[in-house]
CSV table of C-alpha atoms in Angstrom, one decimal:
chain,number,residue,atom,x,y,z
A,1,LYS,CA,-18.0,29.1,4.8
A,2,ALA,CA,-17.2,30.4,1.4
A,3,SER,CA,-14.6,32.8,3.0
A,4,THR,CA,-12.6,29.6,4.3
A,5,ARG,CA,-10.3,28.8,1.5
A,6,VAL,CA,-8.8,25.4,1.9
A,7,ALA,CA,-5.8,24.0,0.0
A,8,VAL,CA,-5.2,20.3,0.3
A,9,VAL,CA,-1.8,19.3,-0.9
A,10,GLY,CA,-1.7,15.7,-2.1
A,11,GLY,CA,-4.2,13.7,-3.9
A,12,GLY,CA,-3.9,10.5,-2.1
A,13,PRO,CA,-7.0,8.7,-0.2
A,14,ALA,CA,-6.5,11.2,2.8
A,15,GLY,CA,-6.2,14.0,0.4
A,16,LEU,CA,-9.1,13.0,-1.7
A,17,ALA,CA,-11.4,12.3,1.3
A,18,CYS,CA,-10.6,15.9,2.9
A,19,ALA,CA,-11.1,17.7,-0.3
A,20,VAL,CA,-14.5,16.2,-0.9
A,21,THR,CA,-15.7,16.5,2.7
A,22,CYS,CA,-14.6,20.2,3.0
A,23,ALA,CA,-16.3,20.9,-0.4
A,24,GLN,CA,-19.6,19.3,0.7
A,25,ARG,CA,-19.4,21.7,3.7
A,26,GLY,CA,-19.3,24.6,1.5
A,27,PHE,CA,-15.6,25.5,1.8
A,28,ASP,CA,-13.7,27.0,-1.2
A,29,VAL,CA,-11.3,23.9,-1.9
A,30,THR,CA,-8.4,23.6,-4.0
A,31,LEU,CA,-6.5,20.2,-4.3
A,32,PHE,CA,-2.9,20.4,-5.8
A,33,GLU,CA,-1.3,17.1,-7.0
A,34,LYS,CA,2.2,17.1,-8.4
A,35,SER,CA,1.8,14.2,-10.5
A,36,ALA,CA,-0.6,13.7,-13.7
A,37,GLN,CA,-3.2,11.5,-11.8
A,38,LEU,CA,-4.8,11.4,-8.4
A,39,GLY,CA,-4.6,8.4,-6.2
A,40,GLY,CA,-1.3,8.4,-4.4
A,41,GLN,CA,-0.5,4.8,-3.3
A,42,PHE,CA,-3.7,3.6,-4.7
A,43,ASN,CA,-2.3,3.9,-8.1
A,44,LEU,CA,0.2,1.1,-7.0
A,45,ALA,CA,-2.2,-1.0,-4.8
A,46,LYS,CA,-4.9,-1.2,-7.5
A,47,ARG,CA,-2.5,-3.3,-9.6
A,48,VAL,CA,-2.2,-5.9,-7.1
A,49,PRO,CA,-4.3,-8.8,-8.0
A,50,GLY,CA,-7.4,-8.9,-5.5
A,51,LYS,CA,-7.4,-4.9,-5.1
A,52,GLU,CA,-9.3,-4.3,-8.5
A,53,GLU,CA,-12.0,-2.6,-6.5
A,54,PHE,CA,-9.6,0.3,-6.0
A,55,PHE,CA,-10.2,1.4,-9.5
A,56,GLU,CA,-13.6,2.0,-8.6
A,57,THR,CA,-12.8,3.9,-5.3
A,58,LEU,CA,-10.7,6.4,-7.5
A,59,ARG,CA,-13.7,6.4,-10.0
A,60,TYR,CA,-15.9,7.6,-7.2
A,61,PHE,CA,-13.7,10.2,-5.7
A,62,ASP,CA,-13.1,11.7,-9.3
A,63,LYS,CA,-16.7,12.0,-9.7
A,64,GLN,CA,-17.3,13.6,-6.3
A,65,LEU,CA,-14.5,16.1,-6.7
A,66,GLN,CA,-16.4,17.3,-9.9
A,67,ILE,CA,-19.9,17.3,-8.3
A,68,ASN,CA,-18.6,19.4,-5.4
A,69,LYS,CA,-16.8,21.7,-7.7
A,70,VAL,CA,-13.1,21.2,-6.1
A,71,ASN,CA,-10.8,23.1,-8.0
A,72,VAL,CA,-8.0,20.2,-8.9
A,73,LYS,CA,-4.7,21.2,-10.1
A,74,LEU,CA,-2.6,18.2,-11.5
A,75,ASN,CA,1.0,18.4,-12.4
A,76,THR,CA,1.3,21.2,-9.8
A,77,PRO,CA,3.8,20.8,-7.2
A,78,VAL,CA,3.8,23.6,-4.5
A,79,ASP,CA,5.8,24.9,-1.8
A,80,ALA,CA,5.0,27.4,1.3
A,81,THR,CA,5.3,30.6,-0.9
A,82,ASP,CA,2.5,29.3,-3.3
A,83,LEU,CA,-0.3,28.7,-0.4
A,84,GLY,CA,-0.1,32.2,1.4
A,85,ASP,CA,-3.6,33.1,0.1
A,86,PHE,CA,-5.3,30.0,1.9
A,87,THR,CA,-6.9,30.2,5.5
A,88,HIS,CA,-6.3,26.4,6.0
A,89,VAL,CA,-3.6,24.1,4.3
A,90,VAL,CA,-3.8,20.3,4.7
A,91,VAL,CA,-0.7,18.6,4.1
A,92,ALA,CA,-1.5,15.1,2.5
A,93,THR,CA,1.9,14.5,0.7
A,94,GLY,CA,1.9,10.8,1.7
A,95,VAL,CA,5.0,8.6,1.9
A,96,VAL,CA,8.3,7.8,0.3
A,97,PRO,CA,10.0,4.4,0.2
A,98,ARG,CA,12.6,3.9,2.8
A,99,ASN,CA,16.1,3.5,1.4
A,100,VAL,CA,18.2,0.5,2.2
A,101,LYS,CA,21.9,0.5,3.1
A,102,PHE,CA,24.4,-2.1,2.2
A,103,PRO,CA,27.1,-2.5,-0.3
A,104,GLY,CA,25.4,-2.7,-3.9
A,105,ALA,CA,22.3,-1.1,-3.0
A,106,ASP,CA,22.7,1.2,-6.0
A,107,HIS,CA,23.5,-1.8,-8.2
A,108,PRO,CA,21.2,-1.9,-11.4
A,109,LYS,CA,19.8,-5.0,-10.1
A,110,VAL,CA,18.1,-3.1,-7.1
A,111,VAL,CA,14.6,-1.5,-7.7
A,112,GLY,CA,11.9,-0.2,-5.7
A,113,TYR,CA,8.6,-1.3,-5.2
A,114,THR,CA,6.9,1.6,-6.9
A,115,GLU,CA,9.0,0.9,-10.2
A,116,VAL,CA,7.8,-2.7,-10.2
A,117,LEU,CA,4.0,-1.9,-9.2
A,118,SER,CA,4.0,1.0,-11.8
A,119,GLY,CA,5.2,-1.1,-14.6
A,120,ALA,CA,8.3,1.1,-15.1
A,121,VAL,CA,10.8,-2.0,-14.7
A,122,ALA,CA,10.5,-5.3,-16.8
A,123,VAL,CA,11.3,-7.7,-13.9
A,124,GLY,CA,13.3,-10.8,-14.7
A,125,LYS,CA,12.6,-14.5,-13.9
A,126,ARG,CA,14.4,-14.8,-10.8
A,127,VAL,CA,13.6,-12.1,-8.0
A,128,ALA,CA,14.4,-11.5,-4.4
A,129,ILE,CA,12.0,-9.2,-2.5
A,130,ILE,CA,13.5,-7.6,0.7
A,131,GLY,CA,10.9,-7.0,3.3
A,132,ALA,CA,8.1,-9.2,4.1
A,133,GLY,CA,5.4,-6.7,5.3
A,134,GLY,CA,2.1,-5.7,3.5
A,135,ILE,CA,4.2,-4.3,0.6
A,136,GLY,CA,6.5,-7.1,0.3
A,137,PHE,CA,3.7,-9.5,0.1
A,138,ASP,CA,1.6,-7.3,-2.5
A,139,VAL,CA,4.6,-7.2,-4.7
A,140,ALA,CA,5.1,-11.0,-4.4
A,141,GLU,CA,1.5,-11.7,-5.4
A,142,PHE,CA,1.9,-9.2,-8.2
A,143,LEU,CA,4.8,-10.9,-9.6
A,144,SER,CA,3.8,-14.5,-9.0
A,145,ASP,CA,0.2,-14.1,-10.3
A,146,PRO,CA,0.0,-16.6,-13.4
A,147,ARG,CA,-2.7,-14.5,-15.0
A,148,GLY,CA,-0.4,-11.5,-15.7
A,149,LYS,CA,-0.6,-8.0,-14.8
A,150,LEU,CA,-3.1,-5.0,-14.6
A,151,THR,CA,-3.1,-1.9,-16.6
A,152,ASP,CA,-4.1,1.6,-15.2
A,153,THR,CA,-7.6,1.1,-16.7
A,154,GLY,CA,-8.3,-2.4,-15.0
A,155,PRO,CA,-7.1,-6.0,-15.8
A,156,GLU,CA,-5.5,-6.3,-19.3
A,157,PRO,CA,-7.7,-8.4,-21.5
A,158,GLY,CA,-6.4,-11.8,-22.1
A,159,LEU,CA,-3.8,-11.4,-19.1
A,160,ALA,CA,-5.6,-10.6,-15.9
A,161,PRO,CA,-9.3,-11.7,-16.4
A,162,ASP,CA,-11.4,-12.0,-13.4
A,163,LYS,CA,-11.2,-15.6,-11.8
A,164,SER,CA,-14.1,-17.8,-12.8
A,165,VAL,CA,-15.8,-19.8,-10.2
A,166,GLU,CA,-14.2,-22.9,-11.6
A,167,GLU,CA,-10.5,-21.3,-11.3
A,168,PHE,CA,-11.3,-20.3,-7.6
A,169,CYS,CA,-12.4,-23.6,-6.8
A,170,ALA,CA,-9.5,-25.3,-8.3
A,171,GLU,CA,-6.9,-23.1,-6.8
A,172,TRP,CA,-8.5,-23.7,-3.3
A,173,ARG,CA,-9.4,-27.3,-3.8
A,174,ILE,CA,-13.1,-26.9,-3.3
A,175,ASP,CA,-15.3,-29.6,-4.1
A,176,ARG,CA,-18.5,-28.3,-5.6
A,177,ALA,CA,-20.3,-31.2,-5.7
A,178,ASN,CA,-19.9,-31.9,-2.0
A,179,GLU,CA,-18.9,-35.4,-2.7
A,180,GLN,CA,-15.7,-35.5,-0.6
A,181,ARG,CA,-15.7,-34.9,3.4
A,182,GLY,CA,-15.4,-31.4,4.5
A,183,GLY,CA,-16.0,-30.2,0.9
A,184,LEU,CA,-12.3,-30.7,-0.2
A,185,ALA,CA,-11.5,-32.0,-3.7
A,186,ALA,CA,-10.0,-35.4,-3.7
A,187,ASP,CA,-6.9,-34.3,-5.6
A,188,SER,CA,-5.0,-31.7,-3.0
A,189,SER,CA,-2.1,-31.1,-5.5
A,190,ARG,CA,-1.4,-27.6,-6.8
A,191,PRO,CA,-2.7,-27.2,-10.5
A,192,SER,CA,0.4,-26.2,-12.4
A,193,SER,CA,-1.6,-23.3,-14.1
A,194,HIS,CA,-1.5,-21.7,-10.6
A,195,CYS,CA,2.2,-21.7,-10.3
A,196,SER,CA,4.5,-18.6,-10.4
A,197,PRO,CA,5.9,-17.8,-13.8
A,198,ARG,CA,9.0,-16.4,-11.8
A,199,GLU,CA,11.3,-17.7,-9.0
A,200,ILE,CA,10.6,-15.5,-6.4
A,201,PHE,CA,12.4,-15.3,-2.9
A,202,LEU,CA,10.6,-13.3,-0.1
A,203,LEU,CA,12.8,-12.2,2.6
A,204,GLN,CA,12.8,-10.8,6.0
A,205,ARG,CA,15.2,-9.8,8.9
A,206,LYS,CA,13.0,-10.9,11.8
A,207,GLU,CA,13.1,-14.3,13.3
A,208,THR,CA,9.5,-14.5,13.6
A,209,LYS,CA,6.9,-16.0,10.9
A,210,VAL,CA,7.0,-14.6,7.6
A,211,GLY,CA,4.0,-12.4,7.3
A,212,GLY,CA,3.1,-12.7,11.0
A,213,GLY,CA,2.2,-9.0,11.0
A,214,LEU,CA,-0.5,-9.2,8.2
A,215,GLY,CA,-4.1,-9.0,9.1
A,216,LYS,CA,-5.4,-11.9,11.3
A,217,THR,CA,-8.6,-12.8,9.0
A,218,THR,CA,-6.4,-12.5,5.5
A,219,GLY,CA,-2.7,-13.2,6.4
A,220,TRP,CA,-3.2,-16.9,6.2
A,221,ILE,CA,-4.7,-16.7,2.7
A,222,LYS,CA,-1.8,-14.6,1.5
A,223,ARG,CA,0.8,-16.9,2.9
A,224,THR,CA,-1.1,-20.0,1.6
A,225,GLN,CA,-1.4,-18.6,-1.9
A,226,LEU,CA,2.3,-17.6,-2.1
A,227,LYS,CA,3.4,-20.9,-0.8
A,228,ASP,CA,1.2,-22.6,-3.3
A,229,ARG,CA,2.6,-20.5,-6.1
A,230,GLY,CA,6.1,-21.7,-5.1
A,231,VAL,CA,7.3,-18.5,-3.6
A,232,GLN,CA,10.3,-19.3,-1.2
A,233,MET,CA,10.0,-17.4,2.3
A,234,LEU,CA,13.1,-16.8,4.4
A,235,ARG,CA,13.4,-15.4,7.7
A,236,SER,CA,16.5,-14.5,9.8
A,237,VAL,CA,18.0,-12.7,6.7
A,238,ALA,CA,21.1,-10.5,6.8
A,239,TYR,CA,21.7,-8.7,3.6
A,240,ASP,CA,25.3,-8.7,2.7
A,241,LYS,CA,25.7,-6.9,-0.7
A,242,VAL,CA,24.4,-7.0,-4.4
A,243,ASP,CA,26.7,-7.5,-7.2
A,244,ASP,CA,26.6,-9.0,-10.7
A,245,GLN,CA,26.2,-12.7,-9.0
A,246,GLY,CA,23.0,-11.6,-7.3
A,247,LEU,CA,22.1,-11.0,-3.8
A,248,HIS,CA,24.4,-12.1,-1.0
A,249,VAL,CA,22.8,-12.9,2.3
A,250,THR,CA,23.1,-14.7,5.3
A,251,VAL,CA,20.4,-17.0,6.6
A,252,LYS,CA,20.6,-18.1,10.1
A,253,GLY,CA,24.3,-17.8,10.1
A,254,LYS,CA,24.9,-19.6,6.8
A,255,PRO,CA,25.9,-17.3,3.8
A,256,GLN,CA,24.7,-18.1,0.3
A,257,VAL,CA,24.1,-16.2,-2.9
A,258,LEU,CA,20.7,-15.8,-4.7
A,259,ASN,CA,21.4,-15.7,-8.3
A,260,VAL,CA,18.5,-13.2,-9.1
A,261,ASP,CA,17.9,-11.0,-12.0
A,262,HIS,CA,16.4,-8.4,-9.7
A,263,VAL,CA,16.1,-7.3,-6.0
A,264,VAL,CA,13.0,-5.5,-5.2
A,265,VAL,CA,13.3,-3.2,-2.1
A,266,CYS,CA,10.0,-3.3,0.0
A,267,ALA,CA,11.7,-2.1,3.3
A,268,GLY,CA,9.0,0.3,4.5
A,269,GLN,CA,8.0,3.9,4.2
A,270,GLU,CA,8.9,7.3,5.5
A,271,SER,CA,6.5,10.3,6.0
A,272,GLU,CA,6.9,13.1,3.3
A,273,ASN,CA,5.8,16.0,5.3
A,274,SER,CA,8.5,18.8,4.9
A,275,LEU,CA,6.0,21.3,3.7
A,276,PHE,CA,4.2,21.3,7.0
A,277,ALA,CA,7.3,22.6,8.9
A,278,ALA,CA,7.9,25.2,5.9
A,279,LEU,CA,4.3,26.5,6.2
A,280,LYS,CA,4.2,26.8,9.9
A,281,ALA,CA,7.4,29.1,9.5
A,282,ALA,CA,6.3,31.0,6.4
A,283,SER,CA,2.8,31.6,7.3
A,284,PRO,CA,1.9,31.7,11.1
A,285,ALA,CA,-1.6,33.1,10.6
A,286,THR,CA,-2.5,29.9,8.2
A,287,ARG,CA,-3.8,26.9,10.1
A,288,VAL,CA,-1.8,23.7,9.0
A,289,PHE,CA,-2.4,20.3,9.4
A,290,MET,CA,-0.9,16.6,8.4
A,291,ILE,CA,-3.1,13.6,7.5
A,292,GLY,CA,-2.6,10.4,6.1
A,293,GLY,CA,1.0,9.0,5.5
A,294,ALA,CA,2.5,12.4,5.9
A,295,GLU,CA,1.2,12.4,9.4
A,296,ARG,CA,2.2,8.8,10.2
A,297,ALA,CA,4.0,6.3,7.8
A,298,THR,CA,3.9,3.3,9.8
A,299,GLU,CA,1.2,0.7,8.9
A,300,VAL,CA,0.0,2.8,6.2
A,301,ASP,CA,-3.8,2.1,6.2
A,302,ALA,CA,-6.3,3.5,3.7
A,303,LYS,CA,-9.0,3.3,5.9
A,304,ARG,CA,-7.1,5.4,8.6
A,305,ALA,CA,-6.4,7.8,5.7
A,306,PHE,CA,-10.1,8.3,4.7
A,307,ASP,CA,-11.0,8.6,8.2
A,308,GLN,CA,-8.5,11.2,9.1
A,309,GLY,CA,-9.2,13.5,6.2
A,310,SER,CA,-13.1,13.2,6.9
A,311,ARG,CA,-12.7,13.9,10.6
A,312,LEU,CA,-10.4,16.9,9.9
A,313,ALA,CA,-12.9,18.5,7.5
A,314,VAL,CA,-15.6,18.2,9.9
A,315,ALA,CA,-13.8,20.0,12.6
A,316,LEU,CA,-11.9,22.4,10.5
A,317,GLU,CA,-13.5,25.7,11.8
A,318,SER,CA,-12.2,24.9,15.4
A,319,ALA,CA,-9.1,22.9,14.7
A,320,GLU,CA,-5.6,24.1,15.8
A,321,THR,CA,-2.6,23.8,13.7
A,322,GLY,CA,-1.3,20.6,13.8
A,323,GLN,CA,-4.2,18.8,15.4
A,324,VAL,CA,-4.9,15.3,14.3
A,325,PHE,CA,-8.2,13.6,14.4
A,326,ASN,CA,-8.2,9.9,14.7
A,327,GLN,CA,-11.1,7.5,15.2
A,328,PRO,CA,-11.3,6.8,18.8
A,329,VAL,CA,-10.1,3.4,20.2
A,330,PRO,CA,-13.3,1.7,21.8
A,331,TRP,CA,-12.4,0.5,25.5
A,332,THR,CA,-12.9,-3.2,24.4
A,333,ALA,CA,-9.9,-2.8,22.3
A,334,LYS,CA,-7.8,-1.2,24.9
A,335,ALA,CA,-8.8,-4.0,27.4
A,336,PHE,CA,-8.0,-6.5,24.8
A,337,GLN,CA,-4.4,-4.7,24.3
A,338,LEU,CA,-3.8,-4.6,28.2
A,339,LEU,CA,-4.7,-8.4,28.4
A,340,GLN,CA,-2.2,-9.1,25.6
A,341,ARG,CA,0.6,-7.7,27.8
A,342,PHE,CA,0.3,-10.4,30.5
A,343,ALA,CA,-0.5,-13.3,27.9
């Protein structure tokens, strides 16, 4: 197995899982990451309130890379010509934000979600968020959090401490003494300390319920939390233009101007996998694979990324170029999907 030389390009969730599992199986593994730190999209997600556990996920993988002696090369972008000495190359280069096209998309008010979550932009007091998918909700939660923000090493002291039991109960109106019927506090008003420090508009093009595509067990929590913080959610929105006045939109046929300081674009993501085709052309003898967001950008899921990376590593010897290993879909899930078509 030591003669099997594996290059994993990209240190996000999929790349980390694949590199560690390959090394555990005895392969000679080199992990290339173009930036100064591993983690990929996790470095953005870990800054969203409620996702602080991702700090520990990355700490775990950092330790596993050391234990299993993976050769990690940070600040090292590579192309097809750099990888000719490897028997297998795994492209885990992730995703890039999808661009929007409307007049004023290049206006200084318009910023991307990566700039916001990374702290590269000091966001103003009035904000419009384009896109109400998972990323849009994360950004809205990040910007509306009255406790402040997170740093790269965890919650910043004094700004984003862990919630106490009392704070949690106050936010969700829980009667700890169980004196009220249903365990709900008698005062159901929103505490002023839980209001957003910004005026936020969360916008989507679709006519369906805002956040309707979020997880069934967590979506209602996110919608309720943002509503309680005063975030305004608008659907059936057409984006007309951005200028010095703000974001010009048409909502259900009625034009209006949102006088905002910033417009944050959360319009989805696209796979960054150009290296895959370049490698196939340059090194036909090398077996090349794609995993994670590079393989499929829609509904980017860390669980799927970890799973794909691990499954590929387990089947690496017999895997053919371009083969993808996903978790099998149970027959019960298939039956449920079939029934939904006739519902």
